[in-house]
GROMACS .gro file of C-alpha atoms in nm:
model
  501
    1UNK     CA    1  -0.252   1.682   0.770
    2UNK     CA    2  -0.186   2.043   0.846
    3UNK     CA    3  -0.162   2.283   0.515
    4UNK     CA    4  -0.304   1.973   0.284
    5UNK     CA    5  -0.611   1.920   0.189
    6UNK     CA    6  -0.755   1.601   0.012
    7UNK     CA    7  -0.688   1.756  -0.336
    8UNK     CA    8  -0.349   1.824  -0.292
    9UNK     CA    9  -0.289   1.445  -0.110
   10UNK     CA   10  -0.464   1.310  -0.434
   11UNK     CA   11  -0.298   1.530  -0.665
   12UNK     CA   12   0.048   1.464  -0.541
   13UNK     CA   13  -0.007   1.134  -0.520
   14UNK     CA   14  -0.016   1.006  -0.132
   15UNK     CA   15  -0.353   0.879  -0.221
   16UNK     CA   16  -0.265   0.684  -0.485
   17UNK     CA   17  -0.013   0.580  -0.261
   18UNK     CA   18  -0.200   0.480   0.075
   19UNK     CA   19  -0.472   0.314  -0.159
   20UNK     CA   20  -0.214   0.033  -0.222
   21UNK     CA   21  -0.117  -0.018   0.134
   22UNK     CA   22  -0.244  -0.334   0.200
   23UNK     CA   23  -0.297  -0.399   0.586
   24UNK     CA   24  -0.438  -0.762   0.651
   25UNK     CA   25  -0.580  -0.716   0.950
   26UNK     CA   26  -0.863  -0.491   1.118
   27UNK     CA   27  -0.556  -0.309   1.347
   28UNK     CA   28  -0.343  -0.257   1.053
   29UNK     CA   29  -0.643  -0.121   0.885
   30UNK     CA   30  -0.717   0.099   1.197
   31UNK     CA   31  -0.376   0.218   1.191
   32UNK     CA   32  -0.350   0.274   0.817
   33UNK     CA   33  -0.677   0.532   0.821
   34UNK     CA   34  -0.528   0.707   1.115
   35UNK     CA   35  -0.232   0.778   1.026
   36UNK     CA   36  -0.003   0.989   1.286
   37UNK     CA   37   0.264   1.249   1.172
   38UNK     CA   38   0.608   1.263   1.316
   39UNK     CA   39   0.724   1.562   1.498
   40UNK     CA   40   1.089   1.666   1.545
   41UNK     CA   41   1.055   1.603   1.879
   42UNK     CA   42   0.949   1.212   1.801
   43UNK     CA   43   1.252   1.165   1.559
   44UNK     CA   44   1.437   0.863   1.733
   45UNK     CA   45   1.110   0.640   1.726
   46UNK     CA   46   1.058   0.788   1.329
   47UNK     CA   47   1.376   0.663   1.268
   48UNK     CA   48   1.311   0.319   1.513
   49UNK     CA   49   1.029   0.319   1.260
   50UNK     CA   50   1.177   0.332   0.963
   51UNK     CA   51   1.454   0.080   1.062
   52UNK     CA   52   1.239  -0.172   1.160
   53UNK     CA   53   1.103  -0.143   0.745
   54UNK     CA   54   1.377  -0.160   0.658
   55UNK     CA   55   1.400  -0.485   0.839
   56UNK     CA   56   1.113  -0.629   0.735
   57UNK     CA   57   1.197  -0.555   0.359
   58UNK     CA   58   1.528  -0.801   0.357
   59UNK     CA   59   1.306  -1.059   0.604
   60UNK     CA   60   1.006  -1.040   0.290
   61UNK     CA   61   1.331  -1.104  -0.028
   62UNK     CA   62   1.511  -1.341   0.203
   63UNK     CA   63   1.220  -1.540   0.314
   64UNK     CA   64   0.911  -1.482   0.075
   65UNK     CA   65   0.751  -1.885   0.153
   66UNK     CA   66   0.729  -1.783   0.533
   67UNK     CA   67   0.574  -1.440   0.407
   68UNK     CA   68   0.310  -1.543   0.152
   69UNK     CA   69   0.198  -1.825   0.516
   70UNK     CA   70   0.158  -1.488   0.750
   71UNK     CA   71  -0.054  -1.309   0.470
   72UNK     CA   72  -0.281  -1.624   0.424
   73UNK     CA   73  -0.244  -1.603   0.841
   74UNK     CA   74  -0.312  -1.236   0.897
   75UNK     CA   75  -0.712  -1.199   0.754
   76UNK     CA   76  -0.813  -1.457   0.952
   77UNK     CA   77  -0.732  -1.321   1.292
   78UNK     CA   78  -1.030  -1.048   1.350
   79UNK     CA   79  -1.170  -0.758   1.574
   80UNK     CA   80  -1.224  -0.937   1.909
   81UNK     CA   81  -1.200  -0.615   2.098
   82UNK     CA   82  -1.615  -0.557   2.189
   83UNK     CA   83  -1.548  -0.914   2.364
   84UNK     CA   84  -1.273  -0.744   2.542
   85UNK     CA   85  -1.394  -0.499   2.653
   86UNK     CA   86  -1.761  -0.693   2.788
   87UNK     CA   87  -1.471  -0.880   2.969
   88UNK     CA   88  -1.330  -0.561   3.098
   89UNK     CA   89  -1.726  -0.447   3.191
   90UNK     CA   90  -1.735  -0.770   3.347
   91UNK     CA   91  -2.027  -0.913   3.166
   92UNK     CA   92  -2.054  -1.255   3.110
   93UNK     CA   93  -1.958  -1.372   2.738
   94UNK     CA   94  -2.176  -1.577   2.541
   95UNK     CA   95  -2.050  -1.871   2.329
   96UNK     CA   96  -1.993  -1.710   2.006
   97UNK     CA   97  -1.764  -1.437   2.211
   98UNK     CA   98  -1.581  -1.748   2.342
   99UNK     CA   99  -1.496  -1.933   2.026
  100UNK     CA  100  -1.382  -1.640   1.885
  101UNK     CA  101  -1.199  -1.583   2.161
  102UNK     CA  102  -1.053  -1.929   2.117
  103UNK     CA  103  -0.977  -1.889   1.752
  104UNK     CA  104  -0.796  -1.590   1.760
  105UNK     CA  105  -0.583  -1.715   1.980
  106UNK     CA  106  -0.482  -2.046   1.789
  107UNK     CA  107  -0.483  -1.802   1.488
  108UNK     CA  108  -0.238  -1.614   1.695
  109UNK     CA  109   0.013  -1.814   1.836
  110UNK     CA  110   0.020  -1.998   1.442
  111UNK     CA  111   0.120  -1.653   1.304
  112UNK     CA  112   0.338  -1.628   1.654
  113UNK     CA  113   0.584  -1.919   1.535
  114UNK     CA  114   0.611  -1.819   1.183
  115UNK     CA  115   0.677  -1.463   1.201
  116UNK     CA  116   0.952  -1.599   1.540
  117UNK     CA  117   1.087  -1.828   1.233
  118UNK     CA  118   1.189  -1.499   1.075
  119UNK     CA  119   1.412  -1.469   1.372
  120UNK     CA  120   1.369  -1.098   1.343
  121UNK     CA  121   1.541  -0.864   1.582
  122UNK     CA  122   1.222  -0.624   1.652
  123UNK     CA  123   1.181  -0.562   2.035
  124UNK     CA  124   0.801  -0.481   1.898
  125UNK     CA  125   0.760  -0.819   1.786
  126UNK     CA  126   0.795  -1.022   2.111
  127UNK     CA  127   0.496  -1.155   2.126
  128UNK     CA  128   0.329  -1.328   2.439
  129UNK     CA  129   0.186  -1.691   2.385
  130UNK     CA  130  -0.169  -1.776   2.436
  131UNK     CA  131  -0.118  -2.105   2.532
  132UNK     CA  132  -0.245  -2.088   2.880
  133UNK     CA  133  -0.586  -1.979   2.698
  134UNK     CA  134  -0.562  -2.206   2.434
  135UNK     CA  135  -0.554  -2.461   2.736
  136UNK     CA  136  -0.860  -2.310   2.913
  137UNK     CA  137  -1.071  -2.355   2.616
  138UNK     CA  138  -0.967  -2.708   2.407
  139UNK     CA  139  -0.936  -2.841   2.765
  140UNK     CA  140  -1.001  -3.192   2.500
  141UNK     CA  141  -0.682  -3.087   2.358
  142UNK     CA  142  -0.913  -3.067   1.982
  143UNK     CA  143  -0.622  -2.818   1.839
  144UNK     CA  144  -0.964  -2.701   1.664
  145UNK     CA  145  -1.048  -2.406   1.635
  146UNK     CA  146  -1.423  -2.480   1.693
  147UNK     CA  147  -1.588  -2.462   2.036
  148UNK     CA  148  -1.821  -2.606   2.355
  149UNK     CA  149  -1.892  -2.620   2.650
  150UNK     CA  150  -1.737  -2.962   2.705
  151UNK     CA  151  -1.857  -3.191   2.992
  152UNK     CA  152  -1.489  -3.125   3.133
  153UNK     CA  153  -1.571  -2.829   3.264
  154UNK     CA  154  -1.817  -2.947   3.530
  155UNK     CA  155  -1.871  -3.247   3.696
  156UNK     CA  156  -2.247  -3.131   3.718
  157UNK     CA  157  -2.264  -3.044   3.353
  158UNK     CA  158  -2.144  -3.374   3.243
  159UNK     CA  159  -2.400  -3.569   3.488
  160UNK     CA  160  -2.695  -3.363   3.370
  161UNK     CA  161  -2.625  -3.433   2.992
  162UNK     CA  162  -2.602  -3.806   3.097
  163UNK     CA  163  -2.947  -3.759   3.168
  164UNK     CA  164  -3.054  -3.596   2.927
  165UNK     CA  165  -2.921  -3.836   2.694
  166UNK     CA  166  -3.113  -4.159   2.858
  167UNK     CA  167  -3.407  -3.978   2.859
  168UNK     CA  168  -3.371  -3.899   2.470
  169UNK     CA  169  -3.291  -4.290   2.439
  170UNK     CA  170  -3.550  -4.379   2.598
  171UNK     CA  171  -3.768  -4.139   2.443
  172UNK     CA  172  -3.670  -4.284   2.099
  173UNK     CA  173  -3.681  -4.635   2.196
  174UNK     CA  174  -4.062  -4.664   2.387
  175UNK     CA  175  -4.387  -4.662   2.176
  176UNK     CA  176  -4.602  -4.576   2.462
  177UNK     CA  177  -4.763  -4.206   2.410
  178UNK     CA  178  -4.813  -4.163   2.769
  179UNK     CA  179  -4.501  -4.268   2.847
  180UNK     CA  180  -4.326  -4.028   2.602
  181UNK     CA  181  -4.471  -3.733   2.733
  182UNK     CA  182  -4.316  -3.766   3.090
  183UNK     CA  183  -3.994  -3.873   2.956
  184UNK     CA  184  -4.004  -3.523   2.760
  185UNK     CA  185  -4.098  -3.322   3.045
  186UNK     CA  186  -3.883  -3.435   3.261
  187UNK     CA  187  -3.663  -3.379   3.014
  188UNK     CA  188  -3.767  -3.025   2.964
  189UNK     CA  189  -3.632  -3.013   3.373
  190UNK     CA  190  -3.294  -3.122   3.307
  191UNK     CA  191  -3.288  -2.910   2.952
  192UNK     CA  192  -3.323  -2.571   3.205
  193UNK     CA  193  -3.058  -2.728   3.441
  194UNK     CA  194  -2.852  -2.784   3.166
  195UNK     CA  195  -2.884  -2.427   3.080
  196UNK     CA  196  -2.814  -2.295   3.457
  197UNK     CA  197  -2.512  -2.493   3.501
  198UNK     CA  198  -2.389  -2.400   3.139
  199UNK     CA  199  -2.477  -2.037   3.253
  200UNK     CA  200  -2.227  -2.088   3.583
  201UNK     CA  201  -1.961  -2.217   3.338
  202UNK     CA  202  -1.936  -1.885   3.096
  203UNK     CA  203  -1.984  -1.753   3.446
  204UNK     CA  204  -1.637  -1.893   3.521
  205UNK     CA  205  -1.501  -1.878   3.232
  206UNK     CA  206  -1.527  -1.518   3.152
  207UNK     CA  207  -1.394  -1.483   3.507
  208UNK     CA  208  -1.099  -1.691   3.417
  209UNK     CA  209  -1.049  -1.532   3.061
  210UNK     CA  210  -1.066  -1.149   3.226
  211UNK     CA  211  -0.750  -1.216   3.378
  212UNK     CA  212  -0.615  -1.232   3.000
  213UNK     CA  213  -0.731  -0.892   2.898
  214UNK     CA  214  -0.405  -0.729   2.903
  215UNK     CA  215  -0.229  -1.028   2.711
  216UNK     CA  216  -0.492  -0.985   2.432
  217UNK     CA  217  -0.435  -0.607   2.431
  218UNK     CA  218  -0.067  -0.593   2.410
  219UNK     CA  219  -0.065  -0.849   2.120
  220UNK     CA  220  -0.312  -0.683   1.912
  221UNK     CA  221  -0.121  -0.369   1.923
  222UNK     CA  222   0.189  -0.596   1.832
  223UNK     CA  223  -0.015  -0.760   1.573
  224UNK     CA  224  -0.164  -0.391   1.434
  225UNK     CA  225   0.219  -0.290   1.406
  226UNK     CA  226   0.354  -0.557   1.200
  227UNK     CA  227   0.053  -0.539   0.968
  228UNK     CA  228   0.137  -0.163   0.923
  229UNK     CA  229   0.532  -0.242   0.886
  230UNK     CA  230   0.506  -0.518   0.699
  231UNK     CA  231   0.238  -0.312   0.421
  232UNK     CA  232   0.453  -0.029   0.445
  233UNK     CA  233   0.781  -0.256   0.377
  234UNK     CA  234   0.586  -0.392   0.036
  235UNK     CA  235   0.471  -0.065  -0.088
  236UNK     CA  236   0.850   0.023  -0.090
  237UNK     CA  237   0.928  -0.302  -0.211
  238UNK     CA  238   0.747  -0.243  -0.489
  239UNK     CA  239   0.771   0.059  -0.639
  240UNK     CA  240   1.195   0.090  -0.480
  241UNK     CA  241   1.111   0.304  -0.171
  242UNK     CA  242   1.401   0.336   0.018
  243UNK     CA  243   1.518   0.494   0.375
  244UNK     CA  244   1.497   0.802   0.442
  245UNK     CA  245   1.814   0.991   0.640
  246UNK     CA  246   1.647   1.213   0.935
  247UNK     CA  247   1.861   1.437   0.952
  248UNK     CA  248   1.880   1.736   1.254
  249UNK     CA  249   2.075   1.971   0.938
  250UNK     CA  250   1.827   2.223   0.845
  251UNK     CA  251   1.838   2.136   0.465
  252UNK     CA  252   1.686   1.914   0.248
  253UNK     CA  253   1.917   1.698  -0.081
  254UNK     CA  254   1.708   1.486  -0.285
  255UNK     CA  255   1.879   1.268  -0.549
  256UNK     CA  256   1.682   1.098  -0.851
  257UNK     CA  257   1.334   1.144  -0.645
  258UNK     CA  258   1.025   1.011  -0.857
  259UNK     CA  259   0.652   1.006  -0.835
  260UNK     CA  260   0.473   0.655  -0.805
  261UNK     CA  261   0.198   0.810  -0.916
  262UNK     CA  262   0.256   0.941  -1.227
  263UNK     CA  263   0.465   0.668  -1.361
  264UNK     CA  264   0.174   0.458  -1.306
  265UNK     CA  265   0.007   0.702  -1.539
  266UNK     CA  266   0.296   0.777  -1.803
  267UNK     CA  267   0.398   0.333  -1.764
  268UNK     CA  268  -0.007   0.310  -1.930
  269UNK     CA  269   0.211   0.484  -2.275
  270UNK     CA  270   0.540   0.282  -2.240
  271UNK     CA  271   0.698   0.639  -2.141
  272UNK     CA  272   0.939   0.676  -1.826
  273UNK     CA  273   0.959   0.925  -1.538
  274UNK     CA  274   1.250   1.162  -1.536
  275UNK     CA  275   1.376   1.157  -1.176
  276UNK     CA  276   1.436   1.502  -1.008
  277UNK     CA  277   1.700   1.586  -0.787
  278UNK     CA  278   1.733   1.902  -0.605
  279UNK     CA  279   1.925   2.064  -0.281
  280UNK     CA  280   1.704   2.306  -0.044
  281UNK     CA  281   1.861   2.512   0.227
  282UNK     CA  282   1.653   2.727   0.513
  283UNK     CA  283   1.505   2.996   0.278
  284UNK     CA  284   1.412   3.047  -0.056
  285UNK     CA  285   1.438   2.866  -0.383
  286UNK     CA  286   1.277   2.959  -0.711
  287UNK     CA  287   1.203   2.711  -0.993
  288UNK     CA  288   1.127   2.857  -1.310
  289UNK     CA  289   1.071   2.707  -1.672
  290UNK     CA  290   0.799   2.672  -1.944
  291UNK     CA  291   0.493   2.493  -1.964
  292UNK     CA  292   0.450   2.189  -2.052
  293UNK     CA  293   0.870   2.199  -1.850
  294UNK     CA  294   0.748   1.962  -1.567
  295UNK     CA  295   0.708   2.221  -1.299
  296UNK     CA  296   0.429   2.125  -1.103
  297UNK     CA  297   0.540   1.721  -1.128
  298UNK     CA  298   0.865   1.841  -0.992
  299UNK     CA  299   0.697   2.027  -0.711
  300UNK     CA  300   0.449   1.752  -0.593
  301UNK     CA  301   0.743   1.426  -0.659
  302UNK     CA  302   0.943   1.621  -0.404
  303UNK     CA  303   0.721   1.758  -0.124
  304UNK     CA  304   0.539   1.383  -0.166
  305UNK     CA  305   0.842   1.239  -0.075
  306UNK     CA  306   0.892   1.479   0.232
  307UNK     CA  307   0.584   1.393   0.341
  308UNK     CA  308   0.629   1.062   0.313
  309UNK     CA  309   0.922   1.063   0.502
  310UNK     CA  310   0.729   1.238   0.781
  311UNK     CA  311   0.457   0.952   0.795
  312UNK     CA  312   0.707   0.658   0.865
  313UNK     CA  313   0.774   0.554   0.483
  314UNK     CA  314   1.045   0.486   0.239
  315UNK     CA  315   1.054   0.752   0.017
  316UNK     CA  316   1.118   0.687  -0.364
  317UNK     CA  317   1.454   0.829  -0.512
  318UNK     CA  318   1.835   0.741  -0.440
  319UNK     CA  319   1.853   0.874  -0.158
  320UNK     CA  320   1.643   1.167   0.092
  321UNK     CA  321   1.807   1.368   0.324
  322UNK     CA  322   1.536   1.590   0.537
  323UNK     CA  323   1.484   1.711   0.877
  324UNK     CA  324   1.190   1.666   1.031
  325UNK     CA  325   0.945   1.996   1.011
  326UNK     CA  326   0.680   2.152   1.232
  327UNK     CA  327   0.405   2.250   0.966
  328UNK     CA  328   0.407   2.103   0.570
  329UNK     CA  329   0.209   2.287   0.340
  330UNK     CA  330   0.137   2.262  -0.021
  331UNK     CA  331  -0.013   2.552  -0.234
  332UNK     CA  332  -0.157   2.510  -0.580
  333UNK     CA  333  -0.345   2.649  -0.832
  334UNK     CA  334  -0.631   2.404  -0.776
  335UNK     CA  335  -0.801   2.574  -0.452
  336UNK     CA  336  -1.083   2.761  -0.620
  337UNK     CA  337  -1.350   2.738  -0.348
  338UNK     CA  338  -1.711   2.854  -0.549
  339UNK     CA  339  -1.906   2.809  -0.285
  340UNK     CA  340  -1.704   3.104  -0.049
  341UNK     CA  341  -1.680   3.297  -0.370
  342UNK     CA  342  -1.328   3.269  -0.383
  343UNK     CA  343  -1.159   3.289  -0.708
  344UNK     CA  344  -0.803   3.065  -0.690
  345UNK     CA  345  -0.585   3.408  -0.574
  346UNK     CA  346  -0.843   3.513  -0.268
  347UNK     CA  347  -0.839   3.137  -0.186
  348UNK     CA  348  -0.421   3.122  -0.260
  349UNK     CA  349  -0.427   3.454  -0.011
  350UNK     CA  350  -0.588   3.339   0.263
  351UNK     CA  351  -0.408   3.062   0.305
  352UNK     CA  352  -0.096   3.217   0.272
  353UNK     CA  353  -0.237   3.440   0.555
  354UNK     CA  354  -0.271   3.099   0.748
  355UNK     CA  355   0.069   3.045   0.682
  356UNK     CA  356   0.263   3.325   0.773
  357UNK     CA  357   0.063   3.334   1.130
  358UNK     CA  358   0.206   2.954   1.185
  359UNK     CA  359   0.548   3.090   1.080
  360UNK     CA  360   0.730   3.273   1.386
  361UNK     CA  361   0.727   2.951   1.598
  362UNK     CA  362   0.703   2.633   1.348
  363UNK     CA  363   1.006   2.506   1.143
  364UNK     CA  364   0.814   2.461   0.800
  365UNK     CA  365   0.823   2.317   0.435
  366UNK     CA  366   0.677   2.564   0.229
  367UNK     CA  367   0.535   2.421  -0.143
  368UNK     CA  368   0.356   2.722  -0.394
  369UNK     CA  369   0.289   2.622  -0.734
  370UNK     CA  370   0.304   2.915  -0.974
  371UNK     CA  371   0.153   3.156  -0.675
  372UNK     CA  372  -0.068   3.509  -0.818
  373UNK     CA  373  -0.086   3.349  -1.133
  374UNK     CA  374  -0.468   3.395  -1.081
  375UNK     CA  375  -0.392   3.789  -1.102
  376UNK     CA  376  -0.265   4.059  -1.327
  377UNK     CA  377   0.146   3.948  -1.476
  378UNK     CA  378   0.228   4.311  -1.330
  379UNK     CA  379   0.069   4.265  -0.994
  380UNK     CA  380   0.156   3.940  -0.948
  381UNK     CA  381   0.526   3.997  -0.974
  382UNK     CA  382   0.519   4.226  -0.703
  383UNK     CA  383   0.327   4.033  -0.473
  384UNK     CA  384   0.574   3.697  -0.516
  385UNK     CA  385   0.830   3.953  -0.491
  386UNK     CA  386   0.718   4.087  -0.162
  387UNK     CA  387   0.607   3.692  -0.047
  388UNK     CA  388   0.956   3.600  -0.129
  389UNK     CA  389   1.118   3.823   0.050
  390UNK     CA  390   0.918   3.800   0.323
  391UNK     CA  391   0.965   3.411   0.358
  392UNK     CA  392   1.327   3.400   0.340
  393UNK     CA  393   1.353   3.590   0.657
  394UNK     CA  394   1.169   3.334   0.842
  395UNK     CA  395   1.215   2.963   1.030
  396UNK     CA  396   1.137   2.781   0.680
  397UNK     CA  397   1.250   2.611   0.356
  398UNK     CA  398   1.030   2.776   0.032
  399UNK     CA  399   1.018   2.577  -0.284
  400UNK     CA  400   0.855   2.828  -0.536
  401UNK     CA  401   0.718   2.757  -0.881
  402UNK     CA  402   0.709   3.065  -1.070
  403UNK     CA  403   0.670   3.228  -1.484
  404UNK     CA  404   0.734   3.561  -1.375
  405UNK     CA  405   1.061   3.706  -1.506
  406UNK     CA  406   1.311   3.923  -1.224
  407UNK     CA  407   1.171   3.689  -0.919
  408UNK     CA  408   1.491   3.509  -0.772
  409UNK     CA  409   1.770   3.706  -0.639
  410UNK     CA  410   2.155   3.649  -0.465
  411UNK     CA  411   1.980   3.569  -0.190
  412UNK     CA  412   1.774   3.284  -0.365
  413UNK     CA  413   1.876   2.952  -0.512
  414UNK     CA  414   1.746   2.927  -0.865
  415UNK     CA  415   1.696   2.629  -1.067
  416UNK     CA  416   1.519   2.587  -1.423
  417UNK     CA  417   1.336   2.310  -1.583
  418UNK     CA  418   1.639   2.178  -1.888
  419UNK     CA  419   1.325   2.168  -2.140
  420UNK     CA  420   1.405   2.220  -2.484
  421UNK     CA  421   1.763   2.396  -2.387
  422UNK     CA  422   1.945   2.123  -2.555
  423UNK     CA  423   1.754   2.046  -2.832
  424UNK     CA  424   1.815   2.062  -3.209
  425UNK     CA  425   1.502   2.290  -3.307
  426UNK     CA  426   1.542   2.242  -3.695
  427UNK     CA  427   1.534   1.882  -3.650
  428UNK     CA  428   1.246   1.846  -3.379
  429UNK     CA  429   1.080   2.123  -3.625
  430UNK     CA  430   1.132   1.849  -3.934
  431UNK     CA  431   1.032   1.553  -3.734
  432UNK     CA  432   0.706   1.712  -3.679
  433UNK     CA  433   0.637   1.883  -4.005
  434UNK     CA  434   0.609   1.499  -4.121
  435UNK     CA  435   0.332   1.453  -3.953
  436UNK     CA  436   0.202   1.780  -3.964
  437UNK     CA  437  -0.191   1.641  -3.943
  438UNK     CA  438  -0.199   1.525  -3.627
  439UNK     CA  439  -0.154   1.721  -3.334
  440UNK     CA  440  -0.169   1.497  -3.087
  441UNK     CA  441   0.130   1.328  -3.193
  442UNK     CA  442   0.337   1.662  -3.204
  443UNK     CA  443   0.249   1.753  -2.911
  444UNK     CA  444   0.360   1.375  -2.759
  445UNK     CA  445   0.693   1.416  -2.986
  446UNK     CA  446   0.791   1.732  -2.790
  447UNK     CA  447   0.729   1.589  -2.466
  448UNK     CA  448   0.941   1.312  -2.575
  449UNK     CA  449   1.228   1.606  -2.655
  450UNK     CA  450   1.183   1.780  -2.280
  451UNK     CA  451   1.422   1.727  -2.053
  452UNK     CA  452   1.214   1.777  -1.732
  453UNK     CA  453   1.532   1.764  -1.495
  454UNK     CA  454   1.662   2.053  -1.278
  455UNK     CA  455   1.930   2.230  -1.274
  456UNK     CA  456   2.087   2.489  -1.074
  457UNK     CA  457   2.145   2.833  -1.230
  458UNK     CA  458   2.279   3.204  -1.115
  459UNK     CA  459   2.002   3.403  -0.979
  460UNK     CA  460   2.007   3.684  -1.291
  461UNK     CA  461   1.960   3.397  -1.545
  462UNK     CA  462   1.692   3.487  -1.807
  463UNK     CA  463   1.346   3.252  -1.808
  464UNK     CA  464   1.410   3.023  -2.123
  465UNK     CA  465   1.158   3.145  -2.401
  466UNK     CA  466   1.042   2.758  -2.451
  467UNK     CA  467   0.681   2.919  -2.481
  468UNK     CA  468   0.742   3.065  -2.811
  469UNK     CA  469   0.993   2.767  -2.943
  470UNK     CA  470   0.715   2.531  -2.875
  471UNK     CA  471   0.430   2.772  -3.053
  472UNK     CA  472   0.667   2.776  -3.333
  473UNK     CA  473   0.723   2.390  -3.344
  474UNK     CA  474   0.338   2.312  -3.291
  475UNK     CA  475   0.285   2.572  -3.612
  476UNK     CA  476   0.181   2.938  -3.501
  477UNK     CA  477   0.135   3.145  -3.789
  478UNK     CA  478   0.439   3.312  -3.886
  479UNK     CA  479   0.303   3.655  -3.825
  480UNK     CA  480   0.193   3.628  -3.512
  481UNK     CA  481   0.591   3.430  -3.433
  482UNK     CA  482   0.748   3.778  -3.627
  483UNK     CA  483   0.584   3.933  -3.384
  484UNK     CA  484   0.612   3.793  -3.090
  485UNK     CA  485   0.969   3.780  -3.170
  486UNK     CA  486   1.017   4.165  -3.228
  487UNK     CA  487   0.855   4.167  -2.850
  488UNK     CA  488   1.103   3.954  -2.672
  489UNK     CA  489   1.400   4.170  -2.833
  490UNK     CA  490   1.278   4.500  -2.719
  491UNK     CA  491   1.174   4.320  -2.428
  492UNK     CA  492   1.578   4.204  -2.396
  493UNK     CA  493   1.706   4.540  -2.499
  494UNK     CA  494   1.526   4.693  -2.221
  495UNK     CA  495   1.654   4.497  -1.921
  496UNK     CA  496   1.987   4.549  -2.031
  497UNK     CA  497   1.932   4.947  -2.011
  498UNK     CA  498   1.777   4.847  -1.695
  499UNK     CA  499   2.104   4.668  -1.627
  500UNK     CA  500   2.344   4.894  -1.733
  501UNK     CA  501   2.139   5.178  -1.475
   0.00000   0.00000   0.00000
């Protein structure tokens, strides 16, 4: 996945969802393990795949009993491609391989009939019947998934076996040891003839089965797609996913998006995830807000849903409208590489260089969480200002969080985490003071009152001083609080003076 590490995928919740993707056949698992990202040139293919998943979502809801039967059949459909390869290489199949081909054909017919009863309007699920294969491998019409080199395959085989059975009856009935010895030697000769004729039968069956290899492989391809798509549909239904709208416009609109991974963690504490909404246009968008305000979770949630759409998944939001990007990048503070002798900041710079080198020819989605946090603030502000100015002129949508002041300007869109903006601090402080001996509980109370929604603000909006407010609520010593307030007041005076100039 371009621009993404495994740690990125784990952190944003993509791995969590992938582990929830319950494919039931080797062919579906193969598609899951080799996920393909749809490029801008494959827009119509992606739209078709998403429509197919939507069709299957509706089918599961309307025909749950049939789908349960299909789920029971799918794990029976084992990987027989090695036997098919042997056929293509003109090898003679053994009885176990022929049995597997027979069983697959019979199980597939059962599966196919169940799918047909769903009346899905999916051309990709137009399966071809194995009736001719089953007729070949079940000449006695037993309709059971076992296999035997039946007498009916060869008159010679039938006669040889009749002779063998006759000899075995005589051996069983006689008491004469010499005669028994003679009969056993004769039986051994017959067994050799039987093996030779059985080999001829297997040659003949292998030759006849060879003409059905394409039939098998085509149905396997469709089976893998069905298994993969149905698992995507189940995932969407489990977490309330919706079909994203793939747009030709160079903008992103996401309404009330959630992150199932974070939501599952919050559910353990009986808490709810606050849905995130945002509109992003070509250029740079800045998100500001204090620590504990949920900026990082907002980034992860938004990026996760954009990424899911690119891999043909439903998204977890009320609605999502996105274009298809050539590249997607997620740059966060989990990039430290001690083995390479790199700090977080050093790793960030190397990654940024790699991103910039791809920008001139590619349409990119770039997400950065607190860029340059790992260096001193005065230099960090300069670097992030320079980076945002550059990215704003590129063919990219860039979403960047920062706690630095003065990064946004009138060229950028600016969002703030609402945080503690609308909180009655006296009431909240009183509530916390009642439990002053339980600091962990105090943090929980603050989190419960934190508003994690994003609101669009003017480019010159002041970053909320939630950090100081949180420190006060957690009982920071009065002398330190007094000094901090004086510093804040002095800073605001300087800002006013600078603005007046």
